[in-house]
CSV table of C-alpha atoms in Angstrom, one decimal:
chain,number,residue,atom,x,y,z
A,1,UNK,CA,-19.8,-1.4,63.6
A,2,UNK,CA,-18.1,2.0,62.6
A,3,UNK,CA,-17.1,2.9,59.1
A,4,UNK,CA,-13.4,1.3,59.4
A,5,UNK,CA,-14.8,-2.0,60.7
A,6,UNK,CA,-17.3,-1.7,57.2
A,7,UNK,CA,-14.5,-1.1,55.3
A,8,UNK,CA,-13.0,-3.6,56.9
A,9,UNK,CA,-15.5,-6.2,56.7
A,10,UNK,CA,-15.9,-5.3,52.7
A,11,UNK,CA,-12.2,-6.1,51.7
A,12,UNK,CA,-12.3,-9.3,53.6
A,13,UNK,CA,-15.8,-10.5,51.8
A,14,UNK,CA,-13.8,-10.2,48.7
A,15,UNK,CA,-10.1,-11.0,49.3
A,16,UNK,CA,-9.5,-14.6,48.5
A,17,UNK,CA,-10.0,-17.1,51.1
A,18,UNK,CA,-7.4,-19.0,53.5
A,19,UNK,CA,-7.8,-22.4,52.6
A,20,UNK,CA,-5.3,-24.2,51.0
A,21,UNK,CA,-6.0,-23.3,47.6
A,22,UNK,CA,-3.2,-20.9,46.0
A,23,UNK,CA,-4.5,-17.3,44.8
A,24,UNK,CA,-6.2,-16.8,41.9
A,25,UNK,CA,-3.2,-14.6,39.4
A,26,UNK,CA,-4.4,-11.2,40.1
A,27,UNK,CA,-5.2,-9.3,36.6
A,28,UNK,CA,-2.2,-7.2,35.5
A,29,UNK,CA,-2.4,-3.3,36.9
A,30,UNK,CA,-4.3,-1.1,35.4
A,31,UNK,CA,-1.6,1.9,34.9
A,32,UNK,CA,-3.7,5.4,35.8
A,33,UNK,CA,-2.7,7.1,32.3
A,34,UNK,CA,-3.8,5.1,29.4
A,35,UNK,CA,-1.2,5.3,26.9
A,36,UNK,CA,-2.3,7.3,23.8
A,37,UNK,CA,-3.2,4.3,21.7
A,38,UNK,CA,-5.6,2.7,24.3
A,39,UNK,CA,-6.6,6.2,25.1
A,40,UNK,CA,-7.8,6.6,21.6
A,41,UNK,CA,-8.9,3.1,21.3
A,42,UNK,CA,-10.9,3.7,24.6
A,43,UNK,CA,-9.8,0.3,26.0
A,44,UNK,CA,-8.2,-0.8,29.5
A,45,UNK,CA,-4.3,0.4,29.9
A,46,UNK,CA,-2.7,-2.6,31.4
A,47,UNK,CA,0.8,-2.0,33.2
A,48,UNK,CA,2.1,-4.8,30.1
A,49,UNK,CA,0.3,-2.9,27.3
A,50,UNK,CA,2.3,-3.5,24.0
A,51,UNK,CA,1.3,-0.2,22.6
A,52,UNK,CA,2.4,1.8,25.9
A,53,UNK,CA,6.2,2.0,26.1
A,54,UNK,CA,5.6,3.3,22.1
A,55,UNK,CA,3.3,5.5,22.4
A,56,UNK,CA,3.3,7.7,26.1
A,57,UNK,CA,0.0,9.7,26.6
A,58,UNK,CA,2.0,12.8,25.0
A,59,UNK,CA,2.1,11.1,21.5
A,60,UNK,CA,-1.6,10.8,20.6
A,61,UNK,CA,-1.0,12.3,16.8
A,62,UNK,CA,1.9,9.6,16.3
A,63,UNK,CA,-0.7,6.6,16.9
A,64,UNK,CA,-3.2,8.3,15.1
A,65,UNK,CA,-0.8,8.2,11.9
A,66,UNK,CA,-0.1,4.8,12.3
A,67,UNK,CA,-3.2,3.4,13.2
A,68,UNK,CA,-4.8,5.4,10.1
A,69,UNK,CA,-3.1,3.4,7.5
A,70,UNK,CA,-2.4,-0.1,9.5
A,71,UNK,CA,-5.0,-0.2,12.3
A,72,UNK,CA,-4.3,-1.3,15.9
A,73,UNK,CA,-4.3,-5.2,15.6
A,74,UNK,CA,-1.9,-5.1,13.0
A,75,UNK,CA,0.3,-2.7,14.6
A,76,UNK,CA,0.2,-4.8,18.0
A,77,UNK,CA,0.7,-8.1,15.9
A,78,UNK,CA,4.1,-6.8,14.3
A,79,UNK,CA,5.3,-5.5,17.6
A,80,UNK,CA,4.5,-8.9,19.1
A,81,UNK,CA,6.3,-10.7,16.6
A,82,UNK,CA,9.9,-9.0,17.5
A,83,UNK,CA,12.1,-8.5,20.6
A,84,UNK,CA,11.2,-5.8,22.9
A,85,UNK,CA,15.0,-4.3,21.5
A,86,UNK,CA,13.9,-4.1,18.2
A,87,UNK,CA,9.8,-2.5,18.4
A,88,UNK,CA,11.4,1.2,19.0
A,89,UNK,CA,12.8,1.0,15.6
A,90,UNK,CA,9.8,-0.8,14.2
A,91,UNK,CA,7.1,1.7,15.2
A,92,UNK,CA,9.2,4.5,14.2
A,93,UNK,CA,9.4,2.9,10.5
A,94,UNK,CA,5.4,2.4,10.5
A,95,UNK,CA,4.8,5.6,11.6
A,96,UNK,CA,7.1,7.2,8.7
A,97,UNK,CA,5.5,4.7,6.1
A,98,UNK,CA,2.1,5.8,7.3
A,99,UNK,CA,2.7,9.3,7.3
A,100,UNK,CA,4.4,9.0,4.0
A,101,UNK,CA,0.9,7.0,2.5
A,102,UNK,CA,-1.4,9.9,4.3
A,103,UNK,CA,1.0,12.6,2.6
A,104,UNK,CA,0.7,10.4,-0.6
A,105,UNK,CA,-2.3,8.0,-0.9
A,106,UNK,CA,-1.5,6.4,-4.2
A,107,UNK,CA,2.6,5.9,-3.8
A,108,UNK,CA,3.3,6.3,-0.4
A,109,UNK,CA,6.6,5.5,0.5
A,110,UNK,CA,7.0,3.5,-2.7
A,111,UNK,CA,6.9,7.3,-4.7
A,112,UNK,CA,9.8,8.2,-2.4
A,113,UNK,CA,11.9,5.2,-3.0
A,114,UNK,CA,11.4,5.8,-7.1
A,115,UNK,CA,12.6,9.3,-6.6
A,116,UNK,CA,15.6,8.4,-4.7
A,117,UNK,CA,16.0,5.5,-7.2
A,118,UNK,CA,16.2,8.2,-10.0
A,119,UNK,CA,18.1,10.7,-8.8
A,120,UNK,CA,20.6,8.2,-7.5
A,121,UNK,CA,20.7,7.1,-11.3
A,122,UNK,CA,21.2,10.6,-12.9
A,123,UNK,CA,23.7,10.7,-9.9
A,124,UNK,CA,25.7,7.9,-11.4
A,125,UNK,CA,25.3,8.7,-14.8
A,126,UNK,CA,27.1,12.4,-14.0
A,127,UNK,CA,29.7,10.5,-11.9
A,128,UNK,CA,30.7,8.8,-14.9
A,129,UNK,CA,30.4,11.6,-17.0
A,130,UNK,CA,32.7,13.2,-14.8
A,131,UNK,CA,35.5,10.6,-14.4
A,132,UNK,CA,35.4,10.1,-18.1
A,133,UNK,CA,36.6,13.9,-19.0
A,134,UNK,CA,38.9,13.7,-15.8
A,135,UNK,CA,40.5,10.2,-17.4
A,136,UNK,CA,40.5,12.2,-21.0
A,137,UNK,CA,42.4,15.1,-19.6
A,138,UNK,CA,45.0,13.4,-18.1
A,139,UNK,CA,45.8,11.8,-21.4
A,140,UNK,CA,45.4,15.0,-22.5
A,141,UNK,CA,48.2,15.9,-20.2
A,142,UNK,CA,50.1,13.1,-20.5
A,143,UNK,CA,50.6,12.9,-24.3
A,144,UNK,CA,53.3,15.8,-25.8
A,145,UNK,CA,52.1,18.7,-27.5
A,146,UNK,CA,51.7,18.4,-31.1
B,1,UNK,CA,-55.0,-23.6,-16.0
B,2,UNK,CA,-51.7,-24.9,-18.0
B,3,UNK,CA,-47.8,-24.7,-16.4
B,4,UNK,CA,-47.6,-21.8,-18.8
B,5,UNK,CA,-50.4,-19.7,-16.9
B,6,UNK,CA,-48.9,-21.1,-13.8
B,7,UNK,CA,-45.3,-19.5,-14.3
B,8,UNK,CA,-47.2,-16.6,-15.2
B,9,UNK,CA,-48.7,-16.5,-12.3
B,10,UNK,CA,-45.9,-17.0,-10.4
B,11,UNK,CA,-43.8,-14.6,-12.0
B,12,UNK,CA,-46.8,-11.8,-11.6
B,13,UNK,CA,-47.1,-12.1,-8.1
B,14,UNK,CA,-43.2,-11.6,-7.6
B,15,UNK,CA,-42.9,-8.8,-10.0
B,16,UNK,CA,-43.8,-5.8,-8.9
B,17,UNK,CA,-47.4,-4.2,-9.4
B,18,UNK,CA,-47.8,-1.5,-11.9
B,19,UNK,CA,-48.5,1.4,-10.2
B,20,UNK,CA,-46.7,4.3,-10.3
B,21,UNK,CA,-43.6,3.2,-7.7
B,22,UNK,CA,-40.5,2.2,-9.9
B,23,UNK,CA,-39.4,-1.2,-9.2
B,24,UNK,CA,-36.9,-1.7,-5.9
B,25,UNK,CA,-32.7,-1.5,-7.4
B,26,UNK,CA,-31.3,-5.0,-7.9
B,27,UNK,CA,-29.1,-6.3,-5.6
B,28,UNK,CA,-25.6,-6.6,-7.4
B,29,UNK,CA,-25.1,-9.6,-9.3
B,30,UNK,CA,-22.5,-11.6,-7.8
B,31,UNK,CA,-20.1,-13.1,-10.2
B,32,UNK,CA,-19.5,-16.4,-11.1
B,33,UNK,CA,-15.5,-16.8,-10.2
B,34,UNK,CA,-15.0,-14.3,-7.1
B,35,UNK,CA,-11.6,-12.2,-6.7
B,36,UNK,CA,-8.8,-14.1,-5.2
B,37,UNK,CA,-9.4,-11.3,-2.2
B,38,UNK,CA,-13.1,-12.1,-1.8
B,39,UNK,CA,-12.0,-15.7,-2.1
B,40,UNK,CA,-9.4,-15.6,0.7
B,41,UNK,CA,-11.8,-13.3,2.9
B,42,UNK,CA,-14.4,-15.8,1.9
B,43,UNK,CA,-17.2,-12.9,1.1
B,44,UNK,CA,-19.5,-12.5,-1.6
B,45,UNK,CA,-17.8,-11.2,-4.8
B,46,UNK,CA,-20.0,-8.8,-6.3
B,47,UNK,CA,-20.1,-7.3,-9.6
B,48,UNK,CA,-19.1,-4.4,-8.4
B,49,UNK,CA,-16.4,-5.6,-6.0
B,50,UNK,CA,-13.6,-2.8,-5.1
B,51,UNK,CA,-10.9,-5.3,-4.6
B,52,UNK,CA,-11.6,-7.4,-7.9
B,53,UNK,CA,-10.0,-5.4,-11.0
B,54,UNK,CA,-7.0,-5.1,-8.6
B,55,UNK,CA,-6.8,-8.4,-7.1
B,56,UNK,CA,-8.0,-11.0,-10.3
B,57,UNK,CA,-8.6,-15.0,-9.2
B,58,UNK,CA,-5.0,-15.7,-10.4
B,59,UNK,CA,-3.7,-13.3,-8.3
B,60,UNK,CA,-4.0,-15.1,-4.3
B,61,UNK,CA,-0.2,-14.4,-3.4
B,62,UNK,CA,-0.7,-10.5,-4.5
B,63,UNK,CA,-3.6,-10.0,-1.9
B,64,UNK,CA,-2.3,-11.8,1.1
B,65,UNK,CA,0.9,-10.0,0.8
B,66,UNK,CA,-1.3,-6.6,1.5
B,67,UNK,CA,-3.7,-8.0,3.6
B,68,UNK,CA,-1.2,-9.2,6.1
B,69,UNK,CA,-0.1,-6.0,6.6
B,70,UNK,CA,-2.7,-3.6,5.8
B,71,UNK,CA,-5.8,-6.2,6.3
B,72,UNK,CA,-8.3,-5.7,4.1
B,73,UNK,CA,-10.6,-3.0,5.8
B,74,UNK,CA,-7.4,-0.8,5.2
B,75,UNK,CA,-7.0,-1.9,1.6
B,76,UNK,CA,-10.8,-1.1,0.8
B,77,UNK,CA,-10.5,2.1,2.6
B,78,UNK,CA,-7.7,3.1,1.0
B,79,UNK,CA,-9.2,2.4,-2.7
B,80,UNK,CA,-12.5,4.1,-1.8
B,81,UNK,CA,-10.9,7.5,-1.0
B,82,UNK,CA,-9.3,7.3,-4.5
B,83,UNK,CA,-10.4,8.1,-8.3
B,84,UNK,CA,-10.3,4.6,-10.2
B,85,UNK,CA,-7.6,6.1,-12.2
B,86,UNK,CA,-5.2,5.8,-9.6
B,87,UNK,CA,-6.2,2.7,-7.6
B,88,UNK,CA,-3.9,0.5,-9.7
B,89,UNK,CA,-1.0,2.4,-9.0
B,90,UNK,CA,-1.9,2.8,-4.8
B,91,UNK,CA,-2.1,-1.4,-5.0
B,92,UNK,CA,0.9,-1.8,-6.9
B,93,UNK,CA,2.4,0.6,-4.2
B,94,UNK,CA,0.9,-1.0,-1.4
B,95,UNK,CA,1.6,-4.8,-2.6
B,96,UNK,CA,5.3,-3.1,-2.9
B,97,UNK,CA,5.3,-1.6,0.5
B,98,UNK,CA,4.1,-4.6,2.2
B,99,UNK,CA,6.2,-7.0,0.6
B,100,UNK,CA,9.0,-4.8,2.0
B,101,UNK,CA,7.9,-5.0,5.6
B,102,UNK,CA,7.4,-8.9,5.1
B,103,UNK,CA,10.9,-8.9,4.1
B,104,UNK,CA,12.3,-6.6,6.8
B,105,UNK,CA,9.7,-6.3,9.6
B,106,UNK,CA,11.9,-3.7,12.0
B,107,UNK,CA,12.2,-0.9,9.0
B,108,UNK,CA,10.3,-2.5,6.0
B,109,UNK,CA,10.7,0.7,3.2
B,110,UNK,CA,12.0,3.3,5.4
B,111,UNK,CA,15.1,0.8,5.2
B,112,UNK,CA,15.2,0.9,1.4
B,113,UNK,CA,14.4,4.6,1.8
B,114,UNK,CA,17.4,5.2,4.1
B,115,UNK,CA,20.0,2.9,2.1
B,116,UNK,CA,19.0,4.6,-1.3
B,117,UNK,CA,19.7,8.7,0.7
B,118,UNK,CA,22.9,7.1,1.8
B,119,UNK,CA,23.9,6.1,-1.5
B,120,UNK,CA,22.6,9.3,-2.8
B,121,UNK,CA,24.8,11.1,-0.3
B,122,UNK,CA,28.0,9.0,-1.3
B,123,UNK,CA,27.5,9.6,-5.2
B,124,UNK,CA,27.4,13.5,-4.9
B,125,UNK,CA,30.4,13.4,-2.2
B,126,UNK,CA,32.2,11.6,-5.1
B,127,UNK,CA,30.6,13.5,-8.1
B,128,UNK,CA,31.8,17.0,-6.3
B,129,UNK,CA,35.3,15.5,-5.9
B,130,UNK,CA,35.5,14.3,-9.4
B,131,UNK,CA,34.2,18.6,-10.7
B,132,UNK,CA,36.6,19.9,-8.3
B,133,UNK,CA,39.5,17.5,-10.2
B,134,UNK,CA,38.4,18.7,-13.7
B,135,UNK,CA,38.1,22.3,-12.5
B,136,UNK,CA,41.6,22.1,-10.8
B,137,UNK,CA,43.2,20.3,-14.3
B,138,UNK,CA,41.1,22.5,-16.1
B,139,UNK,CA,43.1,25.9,-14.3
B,140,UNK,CA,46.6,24.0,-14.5
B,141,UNK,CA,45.8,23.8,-18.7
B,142,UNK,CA,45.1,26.9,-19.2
B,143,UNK,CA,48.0,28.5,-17.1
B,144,UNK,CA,51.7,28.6,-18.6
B,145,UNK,CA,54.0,26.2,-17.8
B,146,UNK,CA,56.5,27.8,-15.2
């Protein structure tokens, strides 16, 4: 026996048999770059990895945000509860929160949206201010001269 | 020798000896009505639980708002990195933040955060148009009538 007929006789001892029986589902491909979140999570890549299309081997810092402050099974469990059309959007918002609540441990995000809050309210109250004196003037304007 | 002298005993033989080695720390003393997040993670509540001044028995829906999307792990992390002075404001935040993504899993705050710039953007488009007005009545005032 040479060393084709070896190799040979080795895939056959473990391909399925011919019988009648269907084949076993074969396990879903391991792709040969991990995606950055099971690169960093040191587990298998599979070619349906939820994490994957997300987070490309190029984007290890943007996992490492997100999995700081929510942690991989929760990250995979909100992906997994929305369409595939709607996860791009979804892990950019997490990563923004996160980054936001690393930036800002005690407020996060929620300091942000009381700042905007704020200066949308002095933004109204000048507004206002504003249309008043413009509303004044052109009674101003309106009315004869003494 | 009486029950008296027995208990004695007793309690001699589990107390430690006197010699020179202080006696071993106690163990904290759990208390008698745990946290409502020790009592939903159903772990001990100790005395000197993180979670407990935070998360009180009467307040369940408070917790498993954050622990649904931070998990509890996070939550504890989180309040461990910070001064006590500041951990009831980073679980108000975080009961806030998480609430938001319940509410809107795609963008959760970054929504809010997004709406409130926009409207932000909008009030000082209007509150420069409204200056520009009273600057432009302001000049036709002050310059004699043709």
């Amino acid at each position: 026996m040479d060393h084709t007929e070896a190799a040979n006789s080795n895939s056959n001892s473990t391909s399925p048999s011919s019988s009648s029986s269907p084949p076993p589902p074969l396990p879903p491909a391991v792709v040969l770059r991990p995606c950055a979140a099971c690169k960093i999570l040191r587990r298998r890549c599979a070619e349906n990895c939820v994490l994957a299309p997300y987070f490309p081997p190029t984007e290890r810092a943007k996992f490492k945000i997100a999995h700081r402050v929510f942690g991989a099974s929760k990250i995979i469990k909100f992906l997994q509860e929305l369409p595939e059309s709607q996860r791009a959007d979804a892990v950019s918002s997490m990563v923004y929160e996160a980054s936001a609540r690393i930036r800002d441990p005690v407020y996060g995000c929620a300091g942000a949206i009381c700042h905007l809050q704020k200066q949308a309210n002095e933004l109204q109250a000048q507004l206002a201010k504003a249309q008043a004196e413009l509303v004044n003037m052109q009674c101003q304007q309106a009315m004869p001269a003494s």
